[in-house]
Coordinates of C-alpha atoms in Angstrom, one line a residue:
Chain O
M1 CA -24.0 43.6 -9.0
S2 CA -26.0 40.8 -10.5
V3 CA -27.3 37.8 -8.6
A4 CA -24.8 35.6 -10.4
D5 CA -21.9 37.7 -9.2
R6 CA -23.1 37.5 -5.7
Y7 CA -23.4 33.8 -6.0
V8 CA -19.8 33.5 -7.2
G9 CA -18.8 35.7 -4.3
G10 CA -20.6 33.3 -1.9
V11 CA -18.8 30.2 -3.3
D12 CA -15.5 32.0 -3.1
R13 CA -16.2 32.9 0.5
F14 CA -16.9 29.2 1.2
R15 CA -13.6 28.4 -0.5
V16 CA -11.8 30.8 1.8
Y17 CA -13.5 29.3 4.9
Y18 CA -12.8 25.7 3.7
Q19 CA -9.2 26.3 2.9
H20 CA -8.7 28.1 6.1
L21 CA -10.2 25.1 8.0
A22 CA -8.2 22.6 5.9
S23 CA -4.9 24.4 6.6
L24 CA -5.4 24.3 10.4
P25 CA -3.3 21.7 12.3
P26 CA -5.1 18.4 12.7
A27 CA -5.3 18.9 16.5
V28 CA -7.3 22.0 16.0
Q29 CA -9.6 20.4 13.4
F30 CA -10.4 17.5 15.8
G31 CA -10.8 20.1 18.6
L32 CA -13.5 21.8 16.6
V33 CA -15.5 18.6 16.3
F34 CA -14.9 17.1 19.8
G35 CA -14.5 20.3 21.9
P36 CA -18.0 21.8 21.6
A37 CA -19.6 18.3 21.8
M38 CA -18.3 18.1 25.4
L39 CA -21.0 20.6 26.3
F40 CA -24.0 18.5 24.9
P41 CA -24.8 16.8 28.2
V42 CA -24.6 20.2 29.9
L43 CA -27.1 21.5 27.3
Y44 CA -29.4 18.6 28.3
T45 CA -29.0 18.9 32.1
T46 CA -29.7 22.6 32.0
G47 CA -32.8 21.9 29.9
L48 CA -31.7 23.7 26.8
T49 CA -32.0 20.6 24.6
S50 CA -34.2 17.5 24.7
W51 CA -33.2 13.9 25.7
Q52 CA -33.8 13.0 22.1
F53 CA -31.1 15.4 21.1
L54 CA -28.6 14.0 23.6
N55 CA -29.6 10.4 22.8
T56 CA -29.0 11.1 19.1
M57 CA -25.6 12.6 19.7
T58 CA -24.6 9.7 22.0
L59 CA -25.4 7.3 19.1
T60 CA -23.7 9.7 16.6
F61 CA -20.5 9.5 18.5
L62 CA -20.8 5.7 18.8
F63 CA -21.3 5.5 15.1
I64 CA -18.3 7.8 14.4
G65 CA -16.2 5.0 16.0
L66 CA -18.0 2.2 14.2
G67 CA -17.8 4.0 10.9
H68 CA -14.0 4.5 11.4
G69 CA -13.8 0.8 12.3
W70 CA -15.5 -0.3 9.1
N71 CA -13.5 2.2 7.1
V72 CA -10.2 0.4 7.9
I73 CA -11.2 -2.7 6.0
G74 CA -13.9 -1.2 3.6
G75 CA -12.4 2.2 2.9
Y76 CA -8.7 1.8 3.2
A77 CA -8.2 -1.8 2.2
G78 CA -11.3 -1.7 -0.1
Q79 CA -12.9 -4.9 1.0
I80 CA -16.6 -4.2 1.2
S81 CA -17.7 -6.2 4.2
L82 CA -21.4 -6.6 4.7
G83 CA -21.0 -8.6 7.8
H84 CA -19.6 -6.2 10.4
A85 CA -22.8 -6.5 12.5
V86 CA -21.3 -9.9 13.5
M87 CA -18.4 -8.2 15.2
F88 CA -20.7 -5.6 16.7
A89 CA -22.8 -8.4 18.2
V90 CA -19.8 -10.4 19.4
G91 CA -18.6 -7.4 21.3
A92 CA -22.1 -6.6 22.7
Y93 CA -22.9 -10.2 23.7
T94 CA -19.5 -10.9 25.3
T95 CA -19.9 -7.8 27.5
A96 CA -23.5 -8.6 28.4
V97 CA -22.9 -12.3 29.1
L98 CA -19.9 -11.7 31.3
L99 CA -21.7 -9.0 33.3
V100 CA -25.2 -10.5 33.6
Y101 CA -24.2 -14.2 34.1
Y102 CA -20.8 -13.9 35.8
G103 CA -20.7 -10.4 37.3
I104 CA -17.5 -9.6 35.4
T105 CA -17.1 -5.9 35.0
P106 CA -17.4 -4.4 31.5
W107 CA -14.0 -2.7 32.1
I108 CA -12.8 -6.2 31.2
G109 CA -15.8 -7.4 29.2
I110 CA -15.6 -4.5 26.6
P111 CA -11.9 -5.0 25.7
L112 CA -12.4 -8.7 25.7
G113 CA -15.4 -8.3 23.4
G114 CA -13.1 -6.4 21.1
V115 CA -10.6 -9.2 21.1
L116 CA -13.2 -11.9 20.4
A117 CA -14.8 -9.7 17.7
S118 CA -11.3 -9.4 16.2
A119 CA -11.0 -13.2 16.3
A120 CA -14.4 -13.5 14.6
G121 CA -13.2 -11.0 12.0
L122 CA -10.1 -13.0 11.4
I123 CA -12.0 -16.2 10.9
L124 CA -14.4 -14.5 8.6
G125 CA -11.5 -12.9 6.7
G126 CA -9.5 -16.1 6.6
V127 CA -12.4 -17.8 4.8
T128 CA -13.6 -14.9 2.6
F129 CA -10.4 -13.0 1.5
R130 CA -9.9 -15.6 -1.3
L131 CA -12.9 -14.0 -2.9
R132 CA -12.9 -10.6 -4.4
Y133 CA -15.3 -7.7 -5.1
H134 CA -19.0 -8.5 -4.8
Y135 CA -18.2 -12.2 -4.1
F136 CA -16.5 -11.1 -1.0
A137 CA -19.3 -8.8 0.0
L138 CA -21.9 -11.5 -0.5
A139 CA -19.9 -14.0 1.4
T140 CA -19.7 -11.7 4.4
L141 CA -23.4 -11.0 4.2
A142 CA -24.1 -14.7 4.1
A143 CA -21.9 -15.2 7.2
A144 CA -23.8 -12.4 9.0
L145 CA -27.2 -14.0 8.3
A146 CA -25.9 -17.4 9.4
V147 CA -24.7 -15.9 12.7
E148 CA -28.1 -14.1 13.2
S149 CA -29.8 -17.4 12.7
L150 CA -27.5 -19.1 15.2
F151 CA -27.9 -16.4 17.8
N152 CA -31.7 -16.6 17.4
R153 CA -31.6 -20.3 18.4
W154 CA -28.8 -20.2 21.0
D155 CA -30.7 -20.5 24.4
F156 CA -27.6 -19.7 26.5
I157 CA -27.6 -16.1 25.2
G158 CA -31.4 -15.8 25.4
A159 CA -32.1 -16.9 21.8
S160 CA -34.4 -14.4 19.9
V161 CA -35.4 -12.7 23.2
G162 CA -31.9 -11.7 24.1
L163 CA -30.4 -10.6 27.4
Q164 CA -31.8 -7.9 29.7
Y165 CA -29.8 -6.1 32.3
T166 CA -32.3 -6.9 35.1
G167 CA -30.8 -6.7 38.5
V168 CA -27.6 -5.0 37.3
E169 CA -27.0 -2.0 39.6
S170 CA -25.6 1.2 38.2
G171 CA -22.1 2.2 39.2
L172 CA -18.6 2.6 38.0
S173 CA -17.8 -1.1 38.1
S174 CA -21.0 -2.2 36.2
F175 CA -20.4 0.5 33.6
V176 CA -24.1 1.3 33.8
F177 CA -24.2 5.0 34.6
E178 CA -27.0 6.9 36.3
P179 CA -27.8 9.5 35.1
R180 CA -27.7 8.1 31.6
W181 CA -26.2 11.1 30.0
I182 CA -22.8 10.1 31.4
H183 CA -22.8 7.4 28.6
F184 CA -22.4 10.2 26.1
Y185 CA -18.9 10.7 27.4
A186 CA -18.1 7.0 27.0
M187 CA -19.0 7.3 23.4
W188 CA -17.2 10.6 23.0
V189 CA -13.9 9.1 24.4
F190 CA -14.4 6.1 22.1
A191 CA -15.0 8.3 19.0
L192 CA -12.0 10.5 19.9
L193 CA -9.5 7.6 20.5
V194 CA -10.6 5.8 17.3
T195 CA -10.3 9.1 15.3
L196 CA -6.8 9.6 16.6
L197 CA -5.9 6.0 15.7
I198 CA -7.3 6.4 12.2
Y199 CA -5.4 9.6 11.8
R200 CA -2.3 7.7 12.7
L201 CA -3.2 4.9 10.3
H202 CA -3.9 7.4 7.5
H203 CA -0.4 8.8 7.7
S204 CA 1.4 5.5 8.4
R205 CA 3.0 3.0 6.1
L206 CA 0.0 0.7 6.8
G207 CA -2.4 3.3 5.5
I208 CA -0.4 3.6 2.2
Y209 CA -0.2 -0.2 1.9
L210 CA -3.9 -0.7 2.4
K211 CA -4.7 2.0 -0.1
A212 CA -2.3 0.3 -2.5
I213 CA -4.0 -3.1 -2.0
N214 CA -7.3 -1.5 -2.6
M215 CA -6.2 0.0 -5.9
D216 CA -4.3 -2.9 -7.4
Q217 CA -3.7 -6.1 -5.5
E218 CA -1.3 -7.7 -8.1
L219 CA 0.8 -4.6 -8.2
A220 CA 0.9 -4.5 -4.4
A221 CA 2.1 -8.1 -4.4
N222 CA 4.6 -7.2 -7.0
A223 CA 6.0 -4.5 -4.6
G224 CA 6.6 -7.3 -2.1
L225 CA 3.5 -6.9 0.0
N226 CA 1.9 -10.0 1.5
V227 CA -1.6 -8.9 0.5
F228 CA -3.5 -11.5 2.6
R229 CA -1.5 -10.7 5.7
Y230 CA -2.3 -7.0 5.5
K231 CA -5.9 -7.6 4.7
M232 CA -6.1 -9.8 7.8
Y233 CA -4.4 -7.1 9.9
A234 CA -6.9 -4.5 8.7
M235 CA -9.8 -6.9 9.4
G236 CA -8.5 -7.6 12.9
L237 CA -8.1 -3.9 13.7
S238 CA -11.5 -3.0 12.1
S239 CA -13.3 -5.8 14.0
F240 CA -11.7 -4.9 17.3
I241 CA -13.0 -1.3 17.0
V242 CA -16.5 -2.4 16.0
G243 CA -16.5 -5.0 18.8
V244 CA -15.6 -2.4 21.4
G245 CA -18.4 -0.3 20.0
G246 CA -20.8 -3.1 20.5
G247 CA -19.8 -3.4 24.2
L248 CA -20.3 0.3 24.7
Y249 CA -23.7 0.1 23.0
V250 CA -25.0 -2.7 25.2
Q251 CA -23.9 -0.8 28.3
Y252 CA -25.9 2.2 27.1
V253 CA -29.1 0.5 26.2
N254 CA -28.8 -2.4 28.9
F255 CA -30.3 -4.9 26.5
V256 CA -29.1 -7.0 23.7
S257 CA -30.9 -9.2 21.1
P258 CA -30.3 -10.6 17.7
V259 CA -32.7 -8.1 16.1
E260 CA -31.0 -5.2 17.9
T261 CA -27.5 -6.2 16.9
L262 CA -27.5 -8.5 13.9
D263 CA -30.4 -7.2 11.8
L264 CA -29.6 -6.6 8.1
V265 CA -30.0 -2.9 8.7
R266 CA -27.2 -2.9 11.2
N267 CA -24.8 -4.5 8.7
V268 CA -25.7 -1.7 6.2
E269 CA -25.7 1.3 8.5
I270 CA -22.1 0.7 9.7
L271 CA -20.9 1.0 6.1
L272 CA -23.3 3.8 5.0
I273 CA -21.6 6.2 7.4
P274 CA -18.1 6.1 5.8
I275 CA -19.6 5.9 2.3
I276 CA -21.7 9.0 2.9
G277 CA -18.8 10.9 4.4
G278 CA -16.0 9.6 2.2
L279 CA -14.2 6.2 2.1
G280 CA -10.6 6.1 3.2
T281 CA -10.7 9.6 4.8
V282 CA -10.3 10.6 8.4
F283 CA -13.2 13.0 8.5
G284 CA -15.5 10.8 6.3
P285 CA -17.0 8.7 9.1
I286 CA -17.4 11.9 11.3
V287 CA -19.4 13.7 8.6
G288 CA -21.3 10.6 7.7
A289 CA -22.3 9.9 11.3
F290 CA -23.5 13.5 11.8
I291 CA -25.8 13.1 8.8
Y292 CA -27.0 9.5 9.2
M293 CA -27.8 9.3 12.9
P294 CA -29.8 12.5 13.3
T295 CA -31.7 11.7 10.1
R296 CA -32.5 8.2 11.4
E297 CA -33.4 9.2 14.9
Y298 CA -35.5 12.3 14.1
T299 CA -37.4 10.8 11.2
R300 CA -38.0 7.6 13.2
G301 CA -39.4 9.7 16.1
M302 CA -41.4 11.8 13.9
F303 CA -43.2 9.0 12.1
A304 CA -43.3 6.3 14.8
G305 CA -46.8 4.8 15.1
T306 CA -48.4 6.8 12.4
L307 CA -46.4 6.5 9.2
V308 CA -44.1 3.6 9.8
G309 CA -41.5 3.4 7.1
V310 CA -41.6 7.0 6.0
D311 CA -38.3 7.5 7.9
W312 CA -36.7 5.1 5.6
V313 CA -38.1 6.9 2.6
I314 CA -36.6 10.1 3.8
F315 CA -33.3 8.5 4.5
G316 CA -33.4 6.9 1.1
L317 CA -33.8 10.4 -0.4
V318 CA -30.9 11.7 1.6
L319 CA -28.8 8.8 0.4
L320 CA -29.9 9.4 -3.2
L321 CA -28.8 13.0 -3.0
V322 CA -25.4 12.0 -1.6
V323 CA -24.9 9.4 -4.3
I324 CA -25.8 11.9 -7.1
Y325 CA -24.0 14.9 -5.8
A326 CA -21.1 13.4 -3.9
P327 CA -20.5 9.9 -5.2
H328 CA -17.1 9.7 -3.5
G329 CA -18.4 11.0 -0.2
L330 CA -19.0 14.5 1.1
V331 CA -15.5 15.0 2.4
N332 CA -14.0 14.4 -1.0
R333 CA -16.7 16.4 -2.7
L334 CA -15.9 19.4 -0.5
R335 CA -12.2 19.0 -1.2
D336 CA -12.7 18.8 -4.9
T337 CA -15.1 21.9 -4.9
F338 CA -13.3 24.2 -2.5
G339 CA -9.8 22.8 -2.0
N340 CA -7.1 24.4 -4.0
P341 CA -6.0 21.8 -6.5
K342 CA -2.6 23.3 -6.8
G343 CA -0.2 24.2 -4.0
G344 CA -2.7 23.6 -1.2
E345 CA -0.8 20.5 0.1
T346 CA -2.2 19.4 3.4
D347 CA -0.7 15.9 3.6
E348 CA 3.0 16.5 4.1
Chain J
M1 CA 19.7 -30.5 -25.7
S2 CA 18.5 -29.7 -29.1
D3 CA 16.8 -26.4 -28.3
G4 CA 18.9 -23.2 -28.5
Q5 CA 22.1 -23.3 -30.5
T6 CA 24.7 -21.3 -28.5
T7 CA 27.0 -18.9 -30.2
D8 CA 29.0 -18.2 -27.1
T9 CA 31.7 -15.8 -27.9
V10 CA 30.8 -13.8 -24.8
R11 CA 32.7 -14.9 -21.7
R12 CA 30.2 -15.1 -18.9
T13 CA 32.3 -15.3 -15.8
T14 CA 30.2 -14.0 -12.9
D15 CA 27.9 -16.2 -10.7
P16 CA 24.4 -16.9 -12.0
V17 CA 21.7 -14.9 -10.2
L18 CA 18.6 -16.2 -12.0
T19 CA 18.4 -19.7 -13.6
V20 CA 15.3 -20.7 -15.5
D21 CA 15.6 -24.4 -16.2
N22 CA 13.3 -26.1 -18.7
V23 CA 10.2 -24.2 -17.7
T24 CA 6.9 -25.3 -19.2
K25 CA 3.5 -23.6 -18.8
S26 CA 0.2 -24.9 -20.3
F27 CA -3.1 -23.2 -20.1
G28 CA -5.6 -26.0 -20.6
G29 CA -4.5 -27.5 -23.9
V30 CA -2.4 -24.5 -25.0
T31 CA 1.3 -24.7 -24.2
A32 CA 2.6 -21.1 -23.8
L33 CA 6.1 -22.1 -22.7
D34 CA 7.7 -25.4 -23.7
G35 CA 10.9 -26.0 -21.9
A36 CA 12.3 -22.4 -21.9
T37 CA 15.7 -22.0 -20.4
L38 CA 17.6 -18.9 -19.4
E39 CA 20.4 -17.7 -17.2
V40 CA 21.2 -14.2 -15.9
R41 CA 24.5 -13.7 -14.3
D42 CA 25.5 -11.0 -11.7
G43 CA 26.0 -7.6 -13.2
E44 CA 24.7 -8.5 -16.7
I45 CA 22.0 -7.0 -18.8
V46 CA 20.4 -9.9 -20.6
G47 CA 17.8 -9.4 -23.4
V48 CA 14.9 -11.6 -24.2
V49 CA 13.3 -11.1 -27.7
G50 CA 10.9 -13.0 -29.8
P51 CA 7.9 -12.5 -32.1
N52 CA 4.5 -11.8 -30.5
G53 CA 3.2 -14.8 -28.8
A54 CA 6.6 -16.3 -28.2
G55 CA 5.9 -16.5 -24.5
K56 CA 8.1 -13.8 -23.2
S57 CA 5.7 -12.2 -20.8
T58 CA 4.4 -15.6 -19.8
L59 CA 8.0 -16.4 -18.9
F60 CA 8.3 -13.4 -16.6
N61 CA 4.9 -14.3 -15.0
C62 CA 6.2 -17.8 -14.4
I63 CA 9.5 -16.6 -12.9
M64 CA 7.6 -14.1 -10.6
G65 CA 5.1 -16.7 -9.3
V66 CA 2.1 -15.1 -11.0
Y67 CA 1.5 -18.4 -12.8
E68 CA 2.3 -21.8 -11.3
L69 CA 4.8 -23.7 -13.4
T70 CA 3.5 -26.8 -15.2
D71 CA 7.0 -28.2 -15.2
G72 CA 10.6 -27.0 -14.7
R73 CA 12.5 -25.0 -12.1
V74 CA 13.4 -21.4 -11.3
E75 CA 16.3 -20.6 -9.1
L76 CA 17.3 -17.3 -7.6
D77 CA 20.8 -17.3 -6.2
G78 CA 20.8 -21.1 -6.2
T79 CA 17.6 -21.3 -4.2
D80 CA 14.5 -22.9 -5.7
I81 CA 11.7 -20.4 -6.0
S82 CA 9.5 -22.2 -8.5
S83 CA 5.8 -21.3 -8.1
Q84 CA 6.4 -19.3 -4.9
R85 CA 4.1 -16.4 -4.0
T86 CA 5.0 -13.2 -5.8
D87 CA 5.7 -11.2 -2.7
V88 CA 7.9 -14.0 -1.3
I89 CA 10.0 -13.9 -4.5
V90 CA 10.2 -10.1 -4.4
N91 CA 11.4 -10.3 -0.8
S92 CA 14.0 -12.8 -1.9
G93 CA 15.5 -10.2 -4.1
M94 CA 13.9 -10.1 -7.5
S95 CA 11.5 -7.4 -8.8
R96 CA 9.8 -6.7 -12.0
T97 CA 8.0 -4.1 -14.1
F98 CA 5.1 -4.7 -16.4
Q99 CA 4.6 -4.2 -20.1
L100 CA 1.9 -1.7 -19.5
A101 CA 3.1 0.8 -16.9
R102 CA 1.2 0.2 -13.6
V103 CA 1.1 2.7 -10.8
F104 CA -1.2 3.3 -7.8
P105 CA -2.9 6.4 -9.4
D106 CA -4.3 8.0 -6.2
L107 CA -1.0 7.8 -4.3
T108 CA 1.7 10.3 -4.8
V109 CA 4.8 9.5 -6.8
R110 CA 6.8 9.3 -3.6
E111 CA 4.3 7.0 -1.9
N112 CA 4.4 4.8 -5.0
M113 CA 8.1 4.5 -4.4
L114 CA 7.8 3.8 -0.7
I115 CA 5.5 0.8 -1.3
N116 CA 8.5 -0.9 -2.8
Q117 CA 10.6 -0.7 0.4
E118 CA 12.0 -3.8 1.9
H119 CA 9.2 -5.8 3.5
R120 CA 11.2 -8.8 4.7
N121 CA 11.5 -7.9 8.4
E122 CA 8.6 -5.5 8.7
R123 CA 6.5 -5.9 11.8
L124 CA 2.8 -5.3 11.5
V125 CA 2.5 -3.0 14.5
E126 CA 5.4 -1.0 13.3
T127 CA 3.7 -0.3 10.0
L128 CA 0.8 1.3 11.9
L129 CA 2.8 3.2 14.4
S130 CA 5.9 4.5 12.6
P131 CA 6.4 6.0 9.2
S132 CA 9.1 4.8 6.8
D133 CA 12.7 5.1 8.0
Q134 CA 14.5 8.3 6.9
E135 CA 17.0 6.2 5.0
V136 CA 14.1 4.7 2.9
Y137 CA 12.8 8.3 2.2
D138 CA 16.3 9.4 1.2
R139 CA 16.9 6.5 -1.0
A140 CA 13.4 6.9 -2.7
D141 CA 14.1 10.6 -3.3
E142 CA 17.6 9.8 -4.6
L143 CA 16.1 7.3 -7.1
L144 CA 13.4 9.7 -8.2
E145 CA 16.1 12.3 -8.8
F146 CA 18.0 9.7 -10.8
V147 CA 15.1 9.1 -13.2
G148 CA 14.3 12.8 -13.2
L149 CA 11.0 12.7 -11.4
E150 CA 12.0 14.5 -8.2
K151 CA 9.9 17.6 -9.0
L152 CA 6.8 15.4 -9.3
A153 CA 7.3 13.5 -6.0
S154 CA 4.2 15.0 -4.3
S155 CA 1.9 14.7 -7.4
P156 CA -0.5 11.8 -7.8
A157 CA 1.1 9.1 -9.9
G158 CA -2.0 8.9 -12.0
E159 CA -1.1 12.3 -13.5
L160 CA 2.2 11.0 -15.0
S161 CA 2.7 10.3 -18.7
T162 CA 3.2 6.7 -19.7
G163 CA 6.9 7.2 -20.0
Q164 CA 7.2 8.8 -16.6
K165 CA 5.2 5.9 -15.1
K166 CA 7.7 3.5 -16.7
L167 CA 10.5 5.4 -15.1
L168 CA 8.7 5.4 -11.8
N169 CA 8.3 1.6 -12.1
I170 CA 11.9 1.1 -12.8
A171 CA 13.0 3.4 -9.9
G172 CA 10.5 1.6 -7.7
T173 CA 11.9 -1.9 -8.4
L174 CA 15.3 -0.7 -7.2
L175 CA 14.3 0.7 -3.8
S176 CA 14.7 -2.6 -2.0
D177 CA 18.1 -3.1 -3.7
P178 CA 17.2 -6.3 -5.5
E179 CA 19.6 -8.9 -6.9
I180 CA 18.0 -8.7 -10.2
V181 CA 15.3 -6.7 -12.0
L182 CA 13.1 -8.0 -14.8
L183 CA 11.9 -5.3 -17.2
D184 CA 9.0 -6.1 -19.5
E185 CA 9.3 -3.8 -22.5
P186 CA 10.5 -0.7 -20.8
A187 CA 10.3 1.3 -24.0
A188 CA 6.9 0.2 -25.2
G189 CA 4.4 3.1 -25.5
V190 CA 6.9 5.7 -24.5
N191 CA 7.6 8.7 -26.6
P192 CA 10.9 8.6 -28.4
G193 CA 12.6 11.3 -26.3
L194 CA 12.0 9.4 -23.1
V195 CA 13.1 6.0 -24.6
D196 CA 16.7 7.3 -24.6
D197 CA 16.3 8.5 -21.0
I198 CA 15.1 5.1 -20.0
A199 CA 17.9 3.3 -21.8
Q200 CA 20.5 5.6 -20.3
S201 CA 19.0 5.1 -16.8
I202 CA 19.3 1.3 -17.2
L203 CA 22.9 1.6 -18.4
D204 CA 23.8 3.9 -15.5
L205 CA 22.1 1.7 -13.0
N206 CA 23.9 -1.3 -14.4
D207 CA 27.2 0.6 -14.0
R208 CA 26.4 0.9 -10.3
G209 CA 26.0 -2.9 -10.1
A210 CA 22.3 -3.6 -10.9
T211 CA 21.5 -6.8 -12.9
F212 CA 18.7 -6.7 -15.5
C213 CA 16.8 -9.1 -17.6
I214 CA 14.9 -7.2 -20.3
I215 CA 12.1 -8.1 -22.7
E216 CA 12.1 -5.6 -25.6
H217 CA 10.7 -5.2 -29.1
D218 CA 12.8 -2.2 -29.9
M219 CA 15.8 -3.9 -31.6
D220 CA 18.0 -0.8 -31.5
M221 CA 17.5 -0.6 -27.8
I222 CA 18.1 -4.2 -27.1
R223 CA 21.3 -4.0 -29.2
S224 CA 22.6 -1.1 -27.3
L225 CA 21.7 -2.4 -23.9
S226 CA 22.2 -6.1 -23.7
E227 CA 25.4 -8.1 -23.6
Y228 CA 23.7 -11.4 -24.0
L229 CA 20.5 -12.3 -25.8
Y230 CA 17.9 -15.0 -25.8
V231 CA 15.5 -15.5 -28.7
L232 CA 12.2 -17.3 -27.8
H233 CA 9.9 -18.7 -30.4
N234 CA 6.7 -20.7 -29.8
G235 CA 7.6 -20.9 -26.1
T236 CA 11.0 -22.4 -26.5
N237 CA 14.6 -21.3 -27.0
L238 CA 15.5 -20.5 -30.6
E239 CA 18.9 -18.9 -30.3
Q240 CA 21.2 -17.3 -27.7
G241 CA 24.4 -15.4 -27.6
E242 CA 25.9 -12.1 -28.5
P243 CA 23.1 -9.7 -29.8
E244 CA 24.9 -8.8 -33.0
T245 CA 25.5 -12.4 -34.0
V246 CA 22.2 -13.8 -32.8
L247 CA 20.1 -11.2 -34.7
Q248 CA 21.8 -12.1 -38.0
K249 CA 20.8 -15.7 -37.7
E250 CA 18.7 -17.2 -40.4
A251 CA 16.3 -18.9 -37.9
V252 CA 15.8 -15.7 -36.0
L253 CA 15.0 -13.7 -39.2
E254 CA 12.7 -16.4 -40.3
A255 CA 10.8 -16.4 -36.9
Y256 CA 10.4 -12.7 -37.1
F257 CA 9.6 -12.1 -40.8
G258 CA 8.4 -15.6 -41.8
Q259 CA 11.0 -15.8 -44.5

């Protein structure tokens, strides 16, 4: 047997694995992602893994949710928003301000942050949805930069210094948990609920309508769809999810500032995750988050203080590989390579 | 009015569904439509012909709210719909196909059908939480079977041939049970075998009560389909009446052949 034969055998074996996985019921597929992850904090508390690992996984699960959130408007409806950090910040600041200034529990603050983020998204969408393609993207980016500049000067919310959780006691009502690994489960629940919601969306009428609007807006209107209304709906939903994520994040790090939430990088990383994984897919943001966040956290830790910026070089390299070898995202690449093009219907 | 000499031997007795009254559309200094007038009555198949650049597609775009009217009025069932948004017009009971078949390529044939379902009373939350009603599915499958695409229901629409896409478009327009369907050159770019299928589908659907207004260059097709014909030339009415009579007219021949 030649090496080439064995290679073909290897690919075929992957094909069998992949098709087996793809044919499993969705509940089992989600279980395979979320089930073992439940043990991550146990691995940490028993000393089998480092805090860095658990911290990375906590952020990974947060970003699964954020990636899904962006995917609703960017992947399904095809409106490339470069301003989603605004919604993240609105969620984070709402939660922090209510808790630190008024002692209002994040159990109220986080959902309220989601609602306000949704309102912010609708205002942004109402103004920018008249624009298309890169004009829309640039307008949302401009809005994000304007909001960053505003937050940097707004004394009530701490201007450029931000808000610290000094004096906030840990506990169930303050949503600040001690030990900190409990926050992993908050992110885990967030990621799971959002994943289930997106799965629902993917198979709903709304999912089909949004994909249609993405492909051909005029044709969608010609089918009787009020394009603006559905884009706004997608934007509201997307912003709500990202806003809730912002609230969960600030409860985890106990600190919020414009740099932390509104930096250009934040706008970009929210959308990199679904783009790496696969736009308009349920598993795209999951795969994307598992690639992006560990790369970011480990390279950042590795080069901190010595070779600042090298982490971005490495990440750029990863991104370049994805763009070259999986331009439509890894999930779609895997499906095209290993999925049976005929007969293997999974979406029925 | 001077435009459009009527050779009305056809008795048009049913109620008008679509009335286009003196519609004018200018793009900057160019006048694409200059007082075009047209009427389609319930249960009819009305043809619209004219040489290239006569303004036929512009007329459809004006009727469907793609372009804002410069002047004139469009009525659907007696209600003024001039320059309304396309989706509002569609939800009022008029749908339309395009000259170049247009589908959502990455959606399945069946999904392409389902997009066209009735959106008038759709609640946003419902679209997220519940799939399409079983009746809508059944009706979509029934229409797909009617145009012979039932075996391809689960294939991506992008894989269909031009003719099949046109059939899908026609079937799609009928899902919401519209008052009237505008077909923009249903036979253009379709292989000859399928042209007959399309023509037959239109006739069968008309027998079941569907009303059509058709732009077509294929003169044999328009003769066999339409019971009433409008000829447009330079954006205005040239002739109208029974197809056989109208197509013999000196002015029509001149407009088409320049002689």
